[in-house]
Amino acid sequence: MKYNNLSVAIILSLACGVSTFATANDLIQFNSGGFIKASEMNQNFNTLLSKIEANEVSQYVKSYDVDCTTDENALSTFMNNGYTDTFMVVNLSGDCEWSGFDINRDSMMFKGGALSPPDGGNVVIRMHNIGFMDTTINGGIHYDNGGGWLNNVAVSGVVVDGGANLAIENMNAGLDMMVQSNSRLWVSNDTVFNDLYVMNNSSLNSGDSVTLTAQYVKLSNGGFIGGDNLIVPDEKLYVRRASSVSVTNIEAGKLKVGENSTVLAEKIDANSAYVFAGGNITADASLNVQGELFVKSNGSVEGGSLESVSGEEIPASLHVGNINASLGGSVHFDTITSGEIFAFGNGAIAANYINSSEEVWAERGGVIVADIKLSAQTISAYGLGSIEAQSITNTSGIENTSPAVNIWGYGAITVAKSTNDALNNAVCENYDNGDVPIFFGFNDDTSTYDFPWLCNYDSPEVP
């Protein structure tokens, strides 16, 4: 599943000016809305270099060698010469100081060697179509409103800022990445980040079958990540303030989604998940949470579906350690398998099948609904909490068996077409202990619901 719903805004002057010195078939064309690989940009430059050697485009493209082996300031001397070639390729050797000059022109590629900004700081790029290939940067790089590409570059961190556009490929593992302020990042192959931030109406898109791995990922203020695989194995994937993730697979230690943000994937695996303040998680195939799924404050977690080869809709399933839905939070899947299931304060949990190895518990306006079957060790409805099911049995799944039942404070248990005498008796025994069950049973003889199910006790009378 690949999502290409964002407009791509890189227009390379390299492609725009190609008709002046090469045929359209010679270079890869980059158009608005296209997906750009750093390797394709490099391919264009290499094509131009071959034409230079053949003396076909020498008036437009020049290649220069800069040797910093014995003079670390050789690059500064070169850059201050004021070359005016349409495209420049700078072949570096040695370790060059990145100081004493500004990049004040578009369309350059620095290839090979090493670059050392002062005090281990950043190489700052404010122009367009500035690329680096097979280079070591002894510090970070900051694209500010400009753009370009990085291919096989070793660097400590990358900032894409101020509406910049950047494509990366074959990067070193463990770099920090920040994409912010209406900027765009394209990732062409598997990449391992340390910290990854996408913020302020910025986006990160990756190619087909690409896996993005990071120790920590945060999206905020309209950030977007799209692609195939996103892995945050130990730490947090945090999506907030109207941000979104749309990928095929997610693996995360902690998944936190809130403030009207969304996470959409076919399959999601997490150690824990917390959804709040209008946040949403949708899994089209499965959501697996080893620990607790906590949904509150109008957050929602829901299952979609996938279409099989035969065209059949296959609904998603939820497997979780425990579920807690409160304060308007909601969970809705076809099948829910969990330990404790708790709906509190107008929280809602609904499925066709609910299977709990522990207690299903609704309190203070919480609602739990199993349209077909609910299985649990214990069912409890307190303080206007409501549990509804077509049928209820204990976790063993054996027919005509009942979980333990607790009802008080106008809690309600609704069972449609219940012929489970053990369940009926458990409810009546709970009433006999002084609590007041509100229990609906379906009368097959009259095809109506009895309210309440008559427990056949003489005193006190069932209201």
Coordinates of C-alpha atoms in Angstrom, one line a residue:
M1 CA 0.0 0.0 0.0
K2 CA 1.6 3.2 -1.1
Y3 CA 0.1 6.7 -0.5
N4 CA 1.0 9.5 -3.0
N5 CA -1.6 12.0 -1.9
L6 CA 0.8 14.9 -1.4
S7 CA 1.9 17.2 -4.1
V8 CA 5.6 17.2 -4.8
A9 CA 7.1 20.6 -5.4
I10 CA 10.6 20.0 -6.7
I11 CA 11.3 21.5 -10.1
L12 CA 14.9 21.1 -11.1
S13 CA 16.5 23.7 -13.3
L14 CA 18.7 20.8 -14.5
A15 CA 15.6 19.3 -16.2
C16 CA 14.1 22.6 -17.2
G17 CA 17.1 23.7 -19.1
V18 CA 17.9 20.4 -20.7
S19 CA 16.6 21.3 -24.2
T20 CA 19.4 23.8 -24.6
F21 CA 22.1 21.2 -24.7
A22 CA 20.8 17.7 -24.7
T23 CA 17.9 15.7 -26.0
A24 CA 14.9 14.9 -23.7
N25 CA 15.8 11.3 -23.8
D26 CA 19.2 11.9 -22.3
L27 CA 18.0 13.0 -18.9
I28 CA 15.4 11.8 -16.4
Q29 CA 12.7 14.5 -16.3
F30 CA 11.5 15.7 -12.9
N31 CA 7.9 17.0 -12.9
S32 CA 5.7 18.4 -10.2
G33 CA 3.9 15.6 -8.5
G34 CA 6.6 13.0 -9.3
F35 CA 8.7 10.9 -7.0
I36 CA 12.3 11.9 -7.1
K37 CA 15.3 9.7 -6.2
A38 CA 18.7 11.0 -5.3
S39 CA 20.3 8.4 -7.5
E40 CA 18.2 9.7 -10.5
M41 CA 19.5 13.2 -9.9
N42 CA 23.1 11.8 -9.8
Q43 CA 22.4 9.9 -13.0
N44 CA 21.6 13.2 -14.7
F45 CA 24.8 14.8 -13.6
N46 CA 26.8 11.7 -14.7
T47 CA 25.1 11.9 -18.0
L48 CA 26.1 15.5 -18.3
L49 CA 29.7 14.6 -17.3
S50 CA 29.9 12.1 -20.1
K51 CA 28.8 14.8 -22.5
I52 CA 31.4 17.1 -21.2
E53 CA 34.1 14.5 -22.0
A54 CA 32.6 14.2 -25.5
N55 CA 32.8 18.0 -25.7
E56 CA 29.0 18.2 -26.3
V57 CA 27.9 20.5 -23.5
S58 CA 31.1 22.1 -22.2
Q59 CA 29.6 25.5 -22.6
Y60 CA 26.9 24.7 -20.1
V61 CA 28.4 22.2 -17.6
K62 CA 31.9 22.1 -16.1
S63 CA 33.6 19.7 -13.8
Y64 CA 36.3 20.9 -11.5
D65 CA 38.8 19.2 -9.2
V66 CA 39.5 20.6 -5.7
D67 CA 42.3 19.1 -3.7
C68 CA 42.3 19.8 0.0
T69 CA 44.9 17.2 0.8
T70 CA 47.6 19.8 1.5
D71 CA 45.4 22.9 1.7
E72 CA 42.2 22.7 3.8
N73 CA 41.1 26.1 2.5
A74 CA 41.3 25.1 -1.2
L75 CA 37.5 24.8 -1.5
S76 CA 37.1 28.4 -0.1
T77 CA 39.6 29.7 -2.7
F78 CA 37.7 27.8 -5.5
M79 CA 34.2 29.0 -4.5
N80 CA 35.3 32.6 -4.3
N81 CA 36.4 32.6 -7.9
G82 CA 32.9 33.3 -9.0
Y83 CA 32.3 30.6 -11.7
T84 CA 29.2 31.2 -13.8
D85 CA 28.8 27.8 -15.5
T86 CA 25.1 26.6 -15.7
F87 CA 26.0 23.4 -13.9
M88 CA 29.0 22.7 -11.8
V89 CA 30.4 19.4 -10.5
V90 CA 33.1 19.8 -7.9
N91 CA 35.2 16.7 -7.3
L92 CA 36.7 16.8 -3.9
S93 CA 39.8 15.1 -2.4
G94 CA 41.1 15.4 1.2
D95 CA 39.3 17.2 4.0
C96 CA 38.0 20.6 3.0
E97 CA 37.0 23.4 5.4
W98 CA 33.5 24.5 4.8
S99 CA 34.1 28.2 5.7
G100 CA 35.1 31.5 4.1
F101 CA 32.4 31.3 1.4
D102 CA 28.6 31.1 0.8
I103 CA 26.8 29.0 -1.7
N104 CA 25.2 31.8 -3.7
R105 CA 24.2 29.9 -6.9
D106 CA 22.0 27.0 -7.9
S107 CA 22.8 23.6 -9.6
M108 CA 26.0 22.2 -8.1
M109 CA 27.1 18.8 -7.0
F110 CA 30.0 18.1 -4.6
K111 CA 31.4 14.6 -5.0
G112 CA 33.9 12.6 -2.9
G113 CA 36.2 13.8 -0.2
A114 CA 35.2 15.3 3.2
L115 CA 33.7 18.6 4.4
S116 CA 34.3 20.1 7.8
P117 CA 32.1 23.0 8.9
P118 CA 33.5 25.1 11.8
D119 CA 33.2 23.6 15.3
G120 CA 31.4 20.5 13.9
G121 CA 28.4 22.7 13.0
N122 CA 26.2 22.5 9.9
V123 CA 26.8 22.9 6.2
V124 CA 24.0 25.4 5.3
I125 CA 22.4 25.3 1.9
R126 CA 20.0 28.1 0.9
M127 CA 20.1 27.5 -2.9
H128 CA 18.4 25.0 -5.1
N129 CA 19.6 21.8 -6.7
I130 CA 22.7 21.5 -4.5
G131 CA 23.7 17.8 -4.2
F132 CA 26.3 15.8 -2.4
M133 CA 27.5 12.3 -3.4
D134 CA 30.0 9.9 -1.8
T135 CA 31.0 12.5 0.7
T136 CA 31.7 12.7 4.5
I137 CA 30.4 15.7 6.3
N138 CA 32.0 16.1 9.7
G139 CA 28.9 17.7 11.3
G140 CA 25.4 18.2 10.0
I141 CA 23.7 19.7 6.9
H142 CA 20.9 22.2 6.9
Y143 CA 18.8 22.8 3.8
D144 CA 17.0 26.1 4.5
N145 CA 14.5 27.0 1.8
G146 CA 16.8 25.5 -0.8
G147 CA 16.9 21.9 -2.0
G148 CA 18.8 19.1 -3.5
W149 CA 19.9 15.6 -2.8
L150 CA 22.2 13.4 -0.7
N151 CA 23.5 10.1 -2.0
N152 CA 25.9 8.0 0.1
V153 CA 26.7 10.8 2.4
A154 CA 27.9 10.2 6.0
V155 CA 26.5 13.0 8.3
S156 CA 25.5 13.4 11.9
G157 CA 22.2 15.1 11.2
V158 CA 20.0 16.7 8.5
V159 CA 17.6 19.6 8.8
V160 CA 15.1 20.3 6.0
D161 CA 13.6 23.7 6.7
G162 CA 11.9 26.8 5.4
G163 CA 10.1 25.1 2.5
A164 CA 13.2 23.1 1.3
N165 CA 12.9 20.0 -0.8
L166 CA 15.4 17.1 -0.3
A167 CA 15.9 13.6 -1.6
I168 CA 18.2 11.1 0.2
E169 CA 19.5 7.7 -0.6
N170 CA 22.1 5.3 0.8
M171 CA 22.6 7.3 4.0
N172 CA 24.6 6.3 7.0
A173 CA 22.7 4.7 9.9
G174 CA 21.9 6.7 13.1
L175 CA 21.6 10.2 11.7
D176 CA 19.1 12.7 13.2
M177 CA 16.5 14.0 10.8
M178 CA 14.3 17.1 11.2
V179 CA 11.8 18.1 8.5
Q180 CA 9.9 21.3 9.3
S181 CA 8.3 24.5 8.1
N182 CA 6.5 23.4 4.9
S183 CA 9.4 21.2 3.7
R184 CA 9.5 17.9 1.9
L185 CA 11.8 14.9 2.2
W186 CA 12.0 11.8 -0.1
V187 CA 13.7 8.6 1.0
S188 CA 14.6 6.2 -1.7
N189 CA 15.7 3.1 0.2
D190 CA 15.9 1.6 3.7
T191 CA 17.2 4.2 6.2
V192 CA 17.9 4.0 9.9
F193 CA 17.5 7.2 11.8
N194 CA 18.2 8.1 15.4
D195 CA 15.5 10.7 16.1
L196 CA 13.1 11.6 13.3
Y197 CA 10.9 14.8 13.5
V198 CA 8.3 15.8 10.9
M199 CA 6.6 19.1 11.8
N200 CA 4.8 22.2 10.8
N201 CA 3.0 21.1 7.5
S202 CA 6.0 19.1 6.3
S203 CA 6.1 15.6 4.8
L204 CA 8.3 12.6 4.5
N205 CA 7.5 10.1 1.7
S206 CA 9.4 6.9 0.9
G207 CA 9.5 4.6 -2.1
D208 CA 7.9 1.2 -2.5
S209 CA 9.1 -1.5 -0.1
V210 CA 11.2 1.0 1.8
T211 CA 11.6 0.5 5.6
L212 CA 12.2 3.5 7.8
T213 CA 13.6 2.7 11.2
A214 CA 14.1 5.2 14.0
Q215 CA 14.7 5.2 17.8
Y216 CA 12.1 8.0 18.2
V217 CA 9.6 9.5 15.8
K218 CA 7.5 12.6 16.4
L219 CA 5.0 14.3 14.1
S220 CA 3.4 17.6 15.1
N221 CA 1.4 20.5 13.6
G222 CA 0.4 18.9 10.3
G223 CA 3.4 16.6 9.8
F224 CA 2.9 13.6 7.5
I225 CA 4.8 10.3 6.9
G226 CA 3.8 8.1 4.0
G227 CA 5.3 4.9 2.6
D228 CA 5.5 1.1 3.3
N229 CA 7.2 0.2 6.6
L230 CA 7.8 2.3 9.7
I231 CA 9.6 0.8 12.6
V232 CA 10.2 2.4 16.0
P233 CA 11.3 -0.7 17.9
D234 CA 12.0 0.5 21.5
E235 CA 10.8 4.0 21.9
K236 CA 7.8 6.2 21.0
L237 CA 6.0 6.9 17.8
Y238 CA 4.2 10.2 18.7
V239 CA 1.6 11.7 16.4
R240 CA -0.1 15.0 17.5
R241 CA -1.7 18.2 16.5
A242 CA -3.5 17.3 13.2
S243 CA -0.6 15.1 11.9
S244 CA -0.9 11.8 10.1
V245 CA 0.9 8.6 9.3
S246 CA -0.3 6.5 6.3
V247 CA 1.8 3.4 5.7
T248 CA 1.5 -0.4 5.2
N249 CA 3.1 -1.7 8.4
I250 CA 4.0 -0.1 11.7
E251 CA 6.0 -1.6 14.5
A252 CA 6.4 0.6 17.6
G253 CA 7.4 0.3 21.3
K254 CA 4.9 3.0 22.3
L255 CA 2.2 4.4 20.0
K256 CA 0.7 7.7 21.0
V257 CA -1.8 9.5 18.8
G258 CA -3.8 12.6 19.8
E259 CA -5.1 16.1 19.1
N260 CA -7.0 15.2 15.9
S261 CA -4.2 13.2 14.4
T262 CA -4.5 9.9 12.5
V263 CA -2.6 6.7 12.0
L264 CA -3.6 4.5 9.1
A265 CA -1.9 1.1 8.3
E266 CA -2.8 -2.4 7.3
K267 CA -1.0 -3.9 10.2
I268 CA 0.1 -2.3 13.5
D269 CA 2.2 -4.0 16.2
A270 CA 3.0 -2.1 19.4
N271 CA 3.9 -2.7 23.0
S272 CA 1.4 -0.1 24.2
A273 CA -1.0 2.4 22.6
Y274 CA -2.5 5.6 23.9
V275 CA -5.1 7.5 21.8
F276 CA -6.6 10.8 23.1
A277 CA -8.2 14.2 22.2
G278 CA -9.8 13.2 18.9
G279 CA -6.9 11.0 17.7
N280 CA -7.6 8.0 15.6
I281 CA -5.9 4.7 14.8
T282 CA -7.3 2.6 11.9
A283 CA -5.9 -0.8 11.1
D284 CA -7.2 -2.5 7.9
A285 CA -5.9 -6.0 8.8
S286 CA -4.8 -6.2 12.4
L287 CA -3.8 -4.2 15.5
N288 CA -1.7 -6.1 18.0
V289 CA -0.9 -4.4 21.4
Q290 CA 1.0 -6.5 23.9
G291 CA 0.2 -4.3 26.8
E292 CA -2.6 -1.7 27.3
L293 CA -4.7 0.1 24.7
F294 CA -5.9 3.3 26.4
V295 CA -8.4 5.4 24.5
K296 CA -9.9 8.6 26.0
S297 CA -11.3 12.0 25.4
N298 CA -13.0 11.2 22.1
G299 CA -10.1 9.2 20.7
S300 CA -11.0 6.3 18.5
V301 CA -9.5 3.0 17.4
E302 CA -11.1 1.0 14.7
G303 CA -10.7 -1.8 12.3
G304 CA -11.1 -1.5 8.5
S305 CA -11.0 -4.4 6.1
L306 CA -9.0 -5.8 3.2
E307 CA -10.2 -7.4 0.0
S308 CA -9.1 -11.0 -0.6
V309 CA -8.1 -12.3 -4.0
S310 CA -11.6 -13.6 -4.5
G311 CA -13.1 -10.2 -3.7
E312 CA -14.3 -11.1 -0.2
E313 CA -14.0 -8.3 2.5
I314 CA -11.8 -9.6 5.3
P315 CA -12.4 -7.5 8.5
A316 CA -9.6 -6.5 10.8
S317 CA -9.0 -8.0 14.3
L318 CA -7.7 -6.5 17.5
H319 CA -5.4 -8.5 19.9
V320 CA -4.5 -6.6 23.1
G321 CA -3.3 -7.2 26.6
N322 CA -6.0 -4.9 28.2
I323 CA -8.4 -2.2 26.9
N324 CA -9.4 1.0 28.7
A325 CA -11.9 3.3 26.9
S326 CA -13.0 6.3 28.9
L327 CA -14.4 9.9 28.5
G328 CA -15.9 9.3 25.1
G329 CA -13.1 7.1 23.8
S330 CA -14.2 4.3 21.5
V331 CA -12.9 1.0 20.1
H332 CA -14.6 -0.8 17.2
F333 CA -13.4 -4.0 15.5
D334 CA -14.9 -7.1 14.1
T335 CA -13.1 -9.3 16.7
I336 CA -11.6 -8.2 19.9
T337 CA -9.4 -10.6 22.0
S338 CA -8.1 -9.1 25.2
G339 CA -7.4 -9.5 28.9
E340 CA -9.4 -7.0 30.9
I341 CA -11.9 -4.9 29.0
F342 CA -13.0 -1.7 30.7
A343 CA -15.4 1.1 29.5
F344 CA -15.8 4.1 31.8
G345 CA -17.3 7.5 31.6
N346 CA -19.1 7.2 28.3
G347 CA -16.3 5.1 26.7
A348 CA -17.6 2.6 24.2
I349 CA -16.2 -0.8 23.0
A350 CA -17.9 -2.7 20.2
A351 CA -17.3 -5.8 18.1
N352 CA -19.1 -8.7 16.6
Y353 CA -17.0 -11.0 18.9
I354 CA -15.5 -10.0 22.2
N355 CA -13.2 -12.6 23.9
S356 CA -11.8 -11.7 27.3
S357 CA -9.6 -13.9 29.4
E358 CA -10.5 -11.8 32.4
E359 CA -13.2 -9.3 33.2
V360 CA -15.5 -7.2 31.0
W361 CA -16.4 -4.2 33.0
A362 CA -18.7 -1.2 32.2
E363 CA -19.0 1.7 34.6
R364 CA -20.5 5.2 34.7
G365 CA -22.1 5.3 31.3
G366 CA -19.5 3.1 29.7
V367 CA -20.9 0.8 27.0
I368 CA -19.6 -2.6 25.8
V369 CA -21.4 -4.3 22.9
A370 CA -20.9 -7.7 21.3
D371 CA -23.2 -8.0 18.3
I372 CA -22.8 -11.8 18.2
K373 CA -21.0 -13.2 21.2
L374 CA -19.2 -12.1 24.4
S375 CA -17.0 -14.5 26.4
A376 CA -15.4 -13.5 29.7
Q377 CA -14.5 -14.8 33.2
T378 CA -16.5 -12.0 34.8
I379 CA -19.0 -9.4 33.6
S380 CA -19.7 -6.3 35.7
A381 CA -22.0 -3.4 35.1
Y382 CA -21.9 -0.5 37.6
G383 CA -23.3 3.0 37.9
L384 CA -25.3 3.1 34.6
G385 CA -22.7 1.0 32.8
S386 CA -24.1 -1.2 30.1
I387 CA -23.1 -4.5 28.6
E388 CA -25.0 -5.8 25.5
A389 CA -24.6 -9.0 23.6
Q390 CA -26.4 -11.5 21.4
S391 CA -25.1 -14.2 23.7
I392 CA -22.8 -14.4 26.7
T393 CA -20.7 -17.3 28.0
N394 CA -17.7 -17.8 30.1
T395 CA -14.2 -17.9 28.6
S396 CA -14.3 -21.7 28.2
G397 CA -16.8 -21.1 25.3
I398 CA -18.9 -24.0 26.6
E399 CA -22.6 -23.4 25.9
N400 CA -24.9 -22.8 28.8
T401 CA -22.1 -21.7 31.1
S402 CA -21.8 -18.3 32.7
P403 CA -19.1 -15.8 33.8
A404 CA -19.4 -14.4 37.2
V405 CA -21.9 -11.5 37.2
N406 CA -21.7 -8.2 39.2
I407 CA -24.5 -5.6 38.8
W408 CA -25.3 -2.5 40.9
G409 CA -26.1 1.1 40.8
Y410 CA -28.4 0.8 37.7
G411 CA -25.9 -1.2 35.7
A412 CA -27.5 -3.0 32.8
I413 CA -26.8 -6.3 31.1
T414 CA -28.7 -6.8 27.8
V415 CA -28.8 -10.3 26.2
A416 CA -30.8 -10.9 23.1
K417 CA -32.4 -14.3 22.7
S418 CA -30.7 -15.7 25.8
T419 CA -31.4 -19.4 26.4
N420 CA -28.4 -19.6 28.7
D421 CA -29.9 -20.8 32.0
A422 CA -26.6 -20.6 33.8
L423 CA -26.3 -16.9 32.8
N424 CA -29.8 -16.2 33.8
N425 CA -29.4 -17.8 37.2
A426 CA -26.1 -15.9 37.7
V427 CA -28.0 -12.6 37.1
C428 CA -30.8 -13.6 39.4
E429 CA -28.4 -14.6 42.1
N430 CA -26.8 -11.2 41.9
Y431 CA -30.3 -9.7 42.3
D432 CA -31.0 -11.9 45.3
N433 CA -27.9 -10.5 47.0
G434 CA -29.7 -7.1 47.1
D435 CA -28.5 -5.5 43.9
V436 CA -31.0 -4.5 41.2
P437 CA -30.2 -5.9 37.8
I438 CA -31.7 -4.5 34.6
F439 CA -31.7 -7.6 32.4
F440 CA -33.4 -8.0 29.1
G441 CA -34.2 -11.5 27.9
F442 CA -35.8 -12.5 24.6
N443 CA -39.0 -14.6 24.9
D444 CA -39.1 -17.1 22.0
D445 CA -42.8 -17.8 22.7
T446 CA -44.0 -14.3 22.3
S447 CA -41.0 -13.0 20.2
T448 CA -40.7 -10.0 22.5
Y449 CA -38.2 -8.8 25.1
D450 CA -39.1 -9.4 28.7
F451 CA -38.1 -6.6 31.1
P452 CA -36.7 -7.6 33.4
W453 CA -36.0 -11.3 33.0
L454 CA -38.1 -12.9 35.7
C455 CA -36.0 -14.5 38.4
N456 CA -38.9 -16.4 40.0
Y457 CA -38.2 -15.0 43.5
D458 CA -41.2 -14.3 45.7
S459 CA -39.6 -11.4 47.7
P460 CA -38.6 -8.8 47.0
E461 CA -40.6 -8.5 43.8
V462 CA -38.7 -7.8 40.6
P463 CA -39.6 -4.1 39.7

